[in-house]
Amino acid sequence: MASTKKHKVVCIEVLKKNGVDVDKLIEALVYNASVEFVAYYYFTNLRAFCTGIEGEGVKGVIEDARLEDLSHFESCIDRIYQLGGEFPKDITEFCKLAGADFLQSTKRTTLNQILEKCLKAEQGAIVNWNNVCKMTQGKDPMTYEIASSILAEEIEHESWFLELLDGRPSGHMRRRYSGERPHTAKHSRSLGNL
């Protein structure tokens, strides 16, 4: 039952006093949520094109990144609404916002091209979440914690794909289980307690 009286929102007032441009923050969070959602979708598709003996190992790495991207999307939903934001009503508008058409794949896409696409997506996510960290550090501890947790996983994802593409050691050990999300599990209920 919604009241006609609009109450002040103390959490937003506090953030504004702390120097946060709440509208810009909401815009960044909605944009990042769209990128994570679309990456989850495209990584689901890219996985299917990882064929052959080499493709089997790559599928596992993409699966870990894919499920963690879903967790990243879920991690920022509550915060967007707490700040007074919302998602576009039209899913196509939301997906277009991400600008991730480069992740599309065909049967002719090679394993190396798939890895390049995944790397580009993870590197973009690092830049995006680092920007949110810079906007909120020392001003908005709640959003900063979410963004820095996501950023930690995105940096790990980048290192996985660099390892596969360049032979650059990443220290990567497979997650104990797909969807483990060691940094964002506390922010996302999407995958339950696998």
PDB file of N, CA and C in Angstrom, residues 3-87:
ATOM      1  N   SER A   3       1.821   5.129   0.006  1.00  0.00           N
ATOM      2  CA  SER A   3       1.325   6.385   0.575  1.00  0.00           C
ATOM      3  C   SER A   3       1.463   7.490  -0.467  1.00  0.00           C
ATOM      4  N   THR A   4       0.584   8.467  -0.419  1.00  0.00           N
ATOM      5  CA  THR A   4       0.705   9.607  -1.326  1.00  0.00           C
ATOM      6  C   THR A   4       1.785  10.570  -0.842  1.00  0.00           C
ATOM      7  N   LYS A   5       2.084  10.519   0.440  1.00  0.00           N
ATOM      8  CA  LYS A   5       3.132  11.357   1.013  1.00  0.00           C
ATOM      9  C   LYS A   5       4.490  10.753   0.654  1.00  0.00           C
ATOM     10  N   LYS A   6       5.405  11.566   0.170  1.00  0.00           N
ATOM     11  CA  LYS A   6       6.757  11.121  -0.150  1.00  0.00           C
ATOM     12  C   LYS A   6       7.680  11.429   1.023  1.00  0.00           C
ATOM     13  N   HIS A   7       8.287  10.410   1.539  1.00  0.00           N
ATOM     14  CA  HIS A   7       9.198  10.564   2.670  1.00  0.00           C
ATOM     15  C   HIS A   7      10.609  10.867   2.171  1.00  0.00           C
ATOM     16  N   LYS A   8      11.366  11.522   3.004  1.00  0.00           N
ATOM     17  CA  LYS A   8      12.760  11.755   2.635  1.00  0.00           C
ATOM     18  C   LYS A   8      13.494  10.422   2.742  1.00  0.00           C
ATOM     19  N   VAL A   9      14.504  10.275   1.913  1.00  0.00           N
ATOM     20  CA  VAL A   9      15.297   9.052   1.893  1.00  0.00           C
ATOM     21  C   VAL A   9      16.663   9.401   2.474  1.00  0.00           C
ATOM     22  N   VAL A  10      16.849   9.029   3.725  1.00  0.00           N
ATOM     23  CA  VAL A  10      18.054   9.422   4.453  1.00  0.00           C
ATOM     24  C   VAL A  10      19.314   8.863   3.800  1.00  0.00           C
ATOM     25  N   CYS A  11      19.267   7.635   3.310  1.00  0.00           N
ATOM     26  CA  CYS A  11      20.490   7.055   2.719  1.00  0.00           C
ATOM     27  C   CYS A  11      20.952   7.875   1.519  1.00  0.00           C
ATOM     28  N   ILE A  12      20.020   8.431   0.752  1.00  0.00           N
ATOM     29  CA  ILE A  12      20.400   9.259  -0.394  1.00  0.00           C
ATOM     30  C   ILE A  12      20.920  10.615   0.076  1.00  0.00           C
ATOM     31  N   GLU A  13      20.273  11.196   1.064  1.00  0.00           N
ATOM     32  CA  GLU A  13      20.730  12.480   1.607  1.00  0.00           C
ATOM     33  C   GLU A  13      22.152  12.376   2.162  1.00  0.00           C
ATOM     34  N   VAL A  14      22.430  11.282   2.870  1.00  0.00           N
ATOM     35  CA  VAL A  14      23.769  11.071   3.430  1.00  0.00           C
ATOM     36  C   VAL A  14      24.798  10.969   2.312  1.00  0.00           C
ATOM     37  N   LEU A  15      24.474  10.209   1.274  1.00  0.00           N
ATOM     38  CA  LEU A  15      25.415  10.057   0.162  1.00  0.00           C
ATOM     39  C   LEU A  15      25.684  11.389  -0.529  1.00  0.00           C
ATOM     40  N   LYS A  16      24.649  12.180  -0.705  1.00  0.00           N
ATOM     41  CA  LYS A  16      24.834  13.492  -1.324  1.00  0.00           C
ATOM     42  C   LYS A  16      25.729  14.376  -0.459  1.00  0.00           C
ATOM     43  N   LYS A  17      25.527  14.329   0.869  1.00  0.00           N
ATOM     44  CA  LYS A  17      26.392  15.092   1.783  1.00  0.00           C
ATOM     45  C   LYS A  17      27.834  14.593   1.708  1.00  0.00           C
ATOM     46  N   ASN A  18      27.991  13.299   1.419  1.00  0.00           N
ATOM     47  CA  ASN A  18      29.337  12.717   1.295  1.00  0.00           C
ATOM     48  C   ASN A  18      29.986  13.043  -0.049  1.00  0.00           C
ATOM     49  N   GLY A  19      29.247  13.693  -0.939  1.00  0.00           N
ATOM     50  CA  GLY A  19      29.808  14.081  -2.235  1.00  0.00           C
ATOM     51  C   GLY A  19      29.503  13.125  -3.371  1.00  0.00           C
ATOM     52  N   VAL A  20      28.563  12.212  -3.192  1.00  0.00           N
ATOM     53  CA  VAL A  20      28.205  11.274  -4.254  1.00  0.00           C
ATOM     54  C   VAL A  20      27.160  11.915  -5.161  1.00  0.00           C
ATOM     55  N   ASP A  21      27.393  11.865  -6.458  1.00  0.00           N
ATOM     56  CA  ASP A  21      26.381  12.257  -7.435  1.00  0.00           C
ATOM     57  C   ASP A  21      25.505  11.020  -7.626  1.00  0.00           C
ATOM     58  N   VAL A  22      24.408  10.951  -6.894  1.00  0.00           N
ATOM     59  CA  VAL A  22      23.568   9.751  -6.839  1.00  0.00           C
ATOM     60  C   VAL A  22      23.002   9.412  -8.213  1.00  0.00           C
ATOM     61  N   ASP A  23      22.615  10.406  -8.995  1.00  0.00           N
ATOM     62  CA  ASP A  23      22.076  10.132 -10.323  1.00  0.00           C
ATOM     63  C   ASP A  23      23.122   9.476 -11.223  1.00  0.00           C
ATOM     64  N   LYS A  24      24.355   9.988 -11.179  1.00  0.00           N
ATOM     65  CA  LYS A  24      25.433   9.381 -11.974  1.00  0.00           C
ATOM     66  C   LYS A  24      25.745   7.975 -11.487  1.00  0.00           C
ATOM     67  N   LEU A  25      25.681   7.774 -10.180  1.00  0.00           N
ATOM     68  CA  LEU A  25      25.938   6.451  -9.617  1.00  0.00           C
ATOM     69  C   LEU A  25      24.866   5.460 -10.073  1.00  0.00           C
ATOM     70  N   ILE A  26      23.607   5.865 -10.011  1.00  0.00           N
ATOM     71  CA  ILE A  26      22.523   4.991 -10.482  1.00  0.00           C
ATOM     72  C   ILE A  26      22.726   4.654 -11.955  1.00  0.00           C
ATOM     73  N   GLU A  27      23.053   5.656 -12.742  1.00  0.00           N
ATOM     74  CA  GLU A  27      23.287   5.446 -14.175  1.00  0.00           C
ATOM     75  C   GLU A  27      24.414   4.426 -14.391  1.00  0.00           C
ATOM     76  N   ALA A  28      25.494   4.556 -13.642  1.00  0.00           N
ATOM     77  CA  ALA A  28      26.614   3.627 -13.769  1.00  0.00           C
ATOM     78  C   ALA A  28      26.220   2.215 -13.334  1.00  0.00           C
ATOM     79  N   LEU A  29      25.463   2.113 -12.252  1.00  0.00           N
ATOM     80  CA  LEU A  29      25.047   0.794 -11.773  1.00  0.00           C
ATOM     81  C   LEU A  29      24.088   0.109 -12.744  1.00  0.00           C
ATOM     82  N   VAL A  30      23.152   0.859 -13.304  1.00  0.00           N
ATOM     83  CA  VAL A  30      22.218   0.270 -14.283  1.00  0.00           C
ATOM     84  C   VAL A  30      22.984  -0.161 -15.527  1.00  0.00           C
ATOM     85  N   TYR A  31      23.898   0.682 -15.991  1.00  0.00           N
ATOM     86  CA  TYR A  31      24.715   0.324 -17.150  1.00  0.00           C
ATOM     87  C   TYR A  31      25.518  -0.949 -16.864  1.00  0.00           C
ATOM     88  N   ASN A  32      26.210  -0.982 -15.725  1.00  0.00           N
ATOM     89  CA  ASN A  32      27.018  -2.156 -15.385  1.00  0.00           C
ATOM     90  C   ASN A  32      26.153  -3.400 -15.232  1.00  0.00           C
ATOM     91  N   ALA A  33      24.957  -3.236 -14.660  1.00  0.00           N
ATOM     92  CA  ALA A  33      24.047  -4.380 -14.530  1.00  0.00           C
ATOM     93  C   ALA A  33      23.664  -4.904 -15.910  1.00  0.00           C
ATOM     94  N   SER A  34      23.437  -4.003 -16.866  1.00  0.00           N
ATOM     95  CA  SER A  34      23.087  -4.448 -18.219  1.00  0.00           C
ATOM     96  C   SER A  34      24.245  -5.197 -18.859  1.00  0.00           C
ATOM     97  N   VAL A  35      25.461  -4.717 -18.647  1.00  0.00           N
ATOM     98  CA  VAL A  35      26.642  -5.380 -19.206  1.00  0.00           C
ATOM     99  C   VAL A  35      26.792  -6.781 -18.602  1.00  0.00           C
ATOM    100  N   GLU A  36      26.606  -6.900 -17.301  1.00  0.00           N
ATOM    101  CA  GLU A  36      26.746  -8.208 -16.647  1.00  0.00           C
ATOM    102  C   GLU A  36      25.658  -9.178 -17.118  1.00  0.00           C
ATOM    103  N   PHE A  37      24.428  -8.685 -17.252  1.00  0.00           N
ATOM    104  CA  PHE A  37      23.315  -9.515 -17.699  1.00  0.00           C
ATOM    105  C   PHE A  37      23.566 -10.022 -19.119  1.00  0.00           C
ATOM    106  N   VAL A  38      23.978  -9.115 -20.001  1.00  0.00           N
ATOM    107  CA  VAL A  38      24.228  -9.476 -21.393  1.00  0.00           C
ATOM    108  C   VAL A  38      25.452 -10.386 -21.507  1.00  0.00           C
ATOM    109  N   ALA A  39      26.470 -10.144 -20.705  1.00  0.00           N
ATOM    110  CA  ALA A  39      27.642 -11.034 -20.713  1.00  0.00           C
ATOM    111  C   ALA A  39      27.231 -12.446 -20.297  1.00  0.00           C
ATOM    112  N   TYR A  40      26.394 -12.551 -19.289  1.00  0.00           N
ATOM    113  CA  TYR A  40      25.887 -13.862 -18.871  1.00  0.00           C
ATOM    114  C   TYR A  40      25.206 -14.558 -20.048  1.00  0.00           C
ATOM    115  N   TYR A  41      24.350 -13.840 -20.743  1.00  0.00           N
ATOM    116  CA  TYR A  41      23.635 -14.408 -21.886  1.00  0.00           C
ATOM    117  C   TYR A  41      24.613 -14.849 -22.980  1.00  0.00           C
ATOM    118  N   TYR A  42      25.505 -13.945 -23.386  1.00  0.00           N
ATOM    119  CA  TYR A  42      26.434 -14.271 -24.474  1.00  0.00           C
ATOM    120  C   TYR A  42      27.429 -15.357 -24.078  1.00  0.00           C
ATOM    121  N   PHE A  43      27.895 -15.353 -22.841  1.00  0.00           N
ATOM    122  CA  PHE A  43      28.807 -16.414 -22.413  1.00  0.00           C
ATOM    123  C   PHE A  43      28.100 -17.769 -22.453  1.00  0.00           C
ATOM    124  N   THR A  44      26.787 -17.779 -22.177  1.00  0.00           N
ATOM    125  CA  THR A  44      26.008 -19.006 -22.287  1.00  0.00           C
ATOM    126  C   THR A  44      26.074 -19.526 -23.719  1.00  0.00           C
ATOM    127  N   ASN A  45      25.930 -18.628 -24.674  1.00  0.00           N
ATOM    128  CA  ASN A  45      25.985 -19.004 -26.079  1.00  0.00           C
ATOM    129  C   ASN A  45      27.409 -19.359 -26.524  1.00  0.00           C
ATOM    130  N   LEU A  46      28.385 -18.561 -26.122  1.00  0.00           N
ATOM    131  CA  LEU A  46      29.773 -18.806 -26.529  1.00  0.00           C
ATOM    132  C   LEU A  46      30.249 -20.186 -26.092  1.00  0.00           C
ATOM    133  N   ARG A  47      29.821 -20.607 -24.933  1.00  0.00           N
ATOM    134  CA  ARG A  47      30.182 -21.919 -24.405  1.00  0.00           C
ATOM    135  C   ARG A  47      29.868 -23.029 -25.397  1.00  0.00           C
ATOM    136  N   ALA A  48      28.717 -22.908 -26.054  1.00  0.00           N
ATOM    137  CA  ALA A  48      28.276 -23.943 -26.987  1.00  0.00           C
ATOM    138  C   ALA A  48      29.211 -24.086 -28.186  1.00  0.00           C
ATOM    139  N   PHE A  49      29.939 -23.036 -28.511  1.00  0.00           N
ATOM    140  CA  PHE A  49      30.830 -23.070 -29.662  1.00  0.00           C
ATOM    141  C   PHE A  49      32.248 -23.514 -29.298  1.00  0.00           C
ATOM    142  N   CYS A  50      32.475 -23.868 -28.062  1.00  0.00           N
ATOM    143  CA  CYS A  50      33.780 -24.382 -27.621  1.00  0.00           C
ATOM    144  C   CYS A  50      33.764 -25.892 -27.835  1.00  0.00           C
ATOM    145  N   THR A  51      34.214 -26.307 -28.991  1.00  0.00           N
ATOM    146  CA  THR A  51      34.120 -27.711 -29.360  1.00  0.00           C
ATOM    147  C   THR A  51      35.493 -28.362 -29.427  1.00  0.00           C
ATOM    148  N   GLY A  52      35.482 -29.673 -29.509  1.00  0.00           N
ATOM    149  CA  GLY A  52      36.719 -30.434 -29.605  1.00  0.00           C
ATOM    150  C   GLY A  52      37.374 -30.592 -28.251  1.00  0.00           C
ATOM    151  N   ILE A  53      38.505 -31.245 -28.254  1.00  0.00           N
ATOM    152  CA  ILE A  53      39.221 -31.531 -27.007  1.00  0.00           C
ATOM    153  C   ILE A  53      39.632 -30.241 -26.310  1.00  0.00           C
ATOM    154  N   GLU A  54      40.187 -29.293 -27.063  1.00  0.00           N
ATOM    155  CA  GLU A  54      40.588 -28.018 -26.454  1.00  0.00           C
ATOM    156  C   GLU A  54      39.387 -27.243 -25.929  1.00  0.00           C
ATOM    157  N   GLY A  55      38.282 -27.323 -26.639  1.00  0.00           N
ATOM    158  CA  GLY A  55      37.083 -26.583 -26.253  1.00  0.00           C
ATOM    159  C   GLY A  55      36.507 -27.020 -24.927  1.00  0.00           C
ATOM    160  N   GLU A  56      36.683 -28.281 -24.580  1.00  0.00           N
ATOM    161  CA  GLU A  56      36.133 -28.785 -23.323  1.00  0.00           C
ATOM    162  C   GLU A  56      36.713 -28.057 -22.110  1.00  0.00           C
ATOM    163  N   GLY A  57      38.007 -27.825 -22.097  1.00  0.00           N
ATOM    164  CA  GLY A  57      38.625 -27.106 -20.983  1.00  0.00           C
ATOM    165  C   GLY A  57      38.197 -25.651 -20.931  1.00  0.00           C
ATOM    166  N   VAL A  58      38.052 -25.044 -22.101  1.00  0.00           N
ATOM    167  CA  VAL A  58      37.643 -23.646 -22.173  1.00  0.00           C
ATOM    168  C   VAL A  58      36.212 -23.485 -21.676  1.00  0.00           C
ATOM    169  N   LYS A  59      35.354 -24.459 -21.959  1.00  0.00           N
ATOM    170  CA  LYS A  59      33.961 -24.398 -21.492  1.00  0.00           C
ATOM    171  C   LYS A  59      33.897 -24.204 -19.980  1.00  0.00           C
ATOM    172  N   GLY A  60      34.745 -24.914 -19.252  1.00  0.00           N
ATOM    173  CA  GLY A  60      34.736 -24.806 -17.791  1.00  0.00           C
ATOM    174  C   GLY A  60      35.108 -23.418 -17.309  1.00  0.00           C
ATOM    175  N   VAL A  61      36.084 -22.807 -17.950  1.00  0.00           N
ATOM    176  CA  VAL A  61      36.505 -21.459 -17.563  1.00  0.00           C
ATOM    177  C   VAL A  61      35.395 -20.458 -17.890  1.00  0.00           C
ATOM    178  N   ILE A  62      34.807 -20.581 -19.077  1.00  0.00           N
ATOM    179  CA  ILE A  62      33.710 -19.686 -19.452  1.00  0.00           C
ATOM    180  C   ILE A  62      32.525 -19.884 -18.511  1.00  0.00           C
ATOM    181  N   GLU A  63      32.269 -21.127 -18.119  1.00  0.00           N
ATOM    182  CA  GLU A  63      31.158 -21.400 -17.199  1.00  0.00           C
ATOM    183  C   GLU A  63      31.360 -20.691 -15.864  1.00  0.00           C
ATOM    184  N   ASP A  64      32.575 -20.741 -15.330  1.00  0.00           N
ATOM    185  CA  ASP A  64      32.850 -20.040 -14.071  1.00  0.00           C
ATOM    186  C   ASP A  64      32.605 -18.538 -14.226  1.00  0.00           C
ATOM    187  N   ALA A  65      33.136 -17.955 -15.294  1.00  0.00           N
ATOM    188  CA  ALA A  65      32.958 -16.517 -15.523  1.00  0.00           C
ATOM    189  C   ALA A  65      31.485 -16.187 -15.770  1.00  0.00           C
ATOM    190  N   ARG A  66      30.795 -17.032 -16.509  1.00  0.00           N
ATOM    191  CA  ARG A  66      29.383 -16.823 -16.844  1.00  0.00           C
ATOM    192  C   ARG A  66      28.511 -16.763 -15.590  1.00  0.00           C
ATOM    193  N   LEU A  67      28.666 -17.748 -14.727  1.00  0.00           N
ATOM    194  CA  LEU A  67      27.849 -17.773 -13.513  1.00  0.00           C
ATOM    195  C   LEU A  67      28.193 -16.628 -12.570  1.00  0.00           C
ATOM    196  N   GLU A  68      29.447 -16.239 -12.536  1.00  0.00           N
ATOM    197  CA  GLU A  68      29.828 -15.100 -11.694  1.00  0.00           C
ATOM    198  C   GLU A  68      29.299 -13.796 -12.277  1.00  0.00           C
ATOM    199  N   ASP A  69      29.187 -13.698 -13.605  1.00  0.00           N
ATOM    200  CA  ASP A  69      28.575 -12.506 -14.195  1.00  0.00           C
ATOM    201  C   ASP A  69      27.098 -12.404 -13.814  1.00  0.00           C
ATOM    202  N   LEU A  70      26.406 -13.537 -13.735  1.00  0.00           N
ATOM    203  CA  LEU A  70      25.023 -13.522 -13.257  1.00  0.00           C
ATOM    204  C   LEU A  70      24.983 -13.012 -11.813  1.00  0.00           C
ATOM    205  N   SER A  71      25.927 -13.452 -11.001  1.00  0.00           N
ATOM    206  CA  SER A  71      26.012 -12.982  -9.620  1.00  0.00           C
ATOM    207  C   SER A  71      26.278 -11.473  -9.581  1.00  0.00           C
ATOM    208  N   HIS A  72      27.096 -10.974 -10.501  1.00  0.00           N
ATOM    209  CA  HIS A  72      27.393  -9.537 -10.545  1.00  0.00           C
ATOM    210  C   HIS A  72      26.126  -8.746 -10.869  1.00  0.00           C
ATOM    211  N   PHE A  73      25.348  -9.236 -11.818  1.00  0.00           N
ATOM    212  CA  PHE A  73      24.078  -8.600 -12.148  1.00  0.00           C
ATOM    213  C   PHE A  73      23.178  -8.559 -10.911  1.00  0.00           C
ATOM    214  N   GLU A  74      23.031  -9.701 -10.269  1.00  0.00           N
ATOM    215  CA  GLU A  74      22.168  -9.802  -9.088  1.00  0.00           C
ATOM    216  C   GLU A  74      22.686  -8.933  -7.935  1.00  0.00           C
ATOM    217  N   SER A  75      23.990  -8.804  -7.829  1.00  0.00           N
ATOM    218  CA  SER A  75      24.594  -8.082  -6.701  1.00  0.00           C
ATOM    219  C   SER A  75      24.211  -6.613  -6.660  1.00  0.00           C
ATOM    220  N   CYS A  76      23.926  -6.023  -7.811  1.00  0.00           N
ATOM    221  CA  CYS A  76      23.641  -4.587  -7.794  1.00  0.00           C
ATOM    222  C   CYS A  76      22.158  -4.245  -7.867  1.00  0.00           C
ATOM    223  N   ILE A  77      21.282  -5.225  -7.997  1.00  0.00           N
ATOM    224  CA  ILE A  77      19.853  -4.939  -8.121  1.00  0.00           C
ATOM    225  C   ILE A  77      19.316  -4.200  -6.893  1.00  0.00           C
ATOM    226  N   ASP A  78      19.516  -4.763  -5.700  1.00  0.00           N
ATOM    227  CA  ASP A  78      18.989  -4.121  -4.489  1.00  0.00           C
ATOM    228  C   ASP A  78      19.499  -2.692  -4.349  1.00  0.00           C
ATOM    229  N   ARG A  79      20.794  -2.506  -4.623  1.00  0.00           N
ATOM    230  CA  ARG A  79      21.380  -1.179  -4.431  1.00  0.00           C
ATOM    231  C   ARG A  79      20.783  -0.153  -5.394  1.00  0.00           C
ATOM    232  N   ILE A  80      20.515  -0.560  -6.620  1.00  0.00           N
ATOM    233  CA  ILE A  80      19.899   0.351  -7.592  1.00  0.00           C
ATOM    234  C   ILE A  80      18.557   0.847  -7.063  1.00  0.00           C
ATOM    235  N   TYR A  81      17.743  -0.061  -6.554  1.00  0.00           N
ATOM    236  CA  TYR A  81      16.429   0.336  -6.037  1.00  0.00           C
ATOM    237  C   TYR A  81      16.547   1.140  -4.739  1.00  0.00           C
ATOM    238  N   GLN A  82      17.498   0.784  -3.879  1.00  0.00           N
ATOM    239  CA  GLN A  82      17.698   1.546  -2.645  1.00  0.00           C
ATOM    240  C   GLN A  82      18.043   3.002  -2.941  1.00  0.00           C
ATOM    241  N   LEU A  83      18.747   3.223  -4.042  1.00  0.00           N
ATOM    242  CA  LEU A  83      19.159   4.574  -4.417  1.00  0.00           C
ATOM    243  C   LEU A  83      18.078   5.318  -5.208  1.00  0.00           C
ATOM    244  N   GLY A  84      16.955   4.661  -5.435  1.00  0.00           N
ATOM    245  CA  GLY A  84      15.858   5.300  -6.159  1.00  0.00           C
ATOM    246  C   GLY A  84      15.871   5.053  -7.647  1.00  0.00           C
ATOM    247  N   GLY A  85      16.739   4.176  -8.100  1.00  0.00           N
ATOM    248  CA  GLY A  85      16.820   3.867  -9.527  1.00  0.00           C
ATOM    249  C   GLY A  85      15.924   2.708  -9.897  1.00  0.00           C
ATOM    250  N   GLU A  86      15.913   2.408 -11.174  1.00  0.00           N
ATOM    251  CA  GLU A  86      15.180   1.254 -11.676  1.00  0.00           C
ATOM    252  C   GLU A  86      15.745   0.870 -13.033  1.00  0.00           C
ATOM    253  N   PHE A  87      15.318  -0.281 -13.517  1.00  0.00           N
ATOM    254  CA  PHE A  87      15.757  -0.766 -14.825  1.00  0.00           C
ATOM    255  C   PHE A  87      14.806  -0.284 -15.910  1.00  0.00           C
TER     256      PHE A  87
END
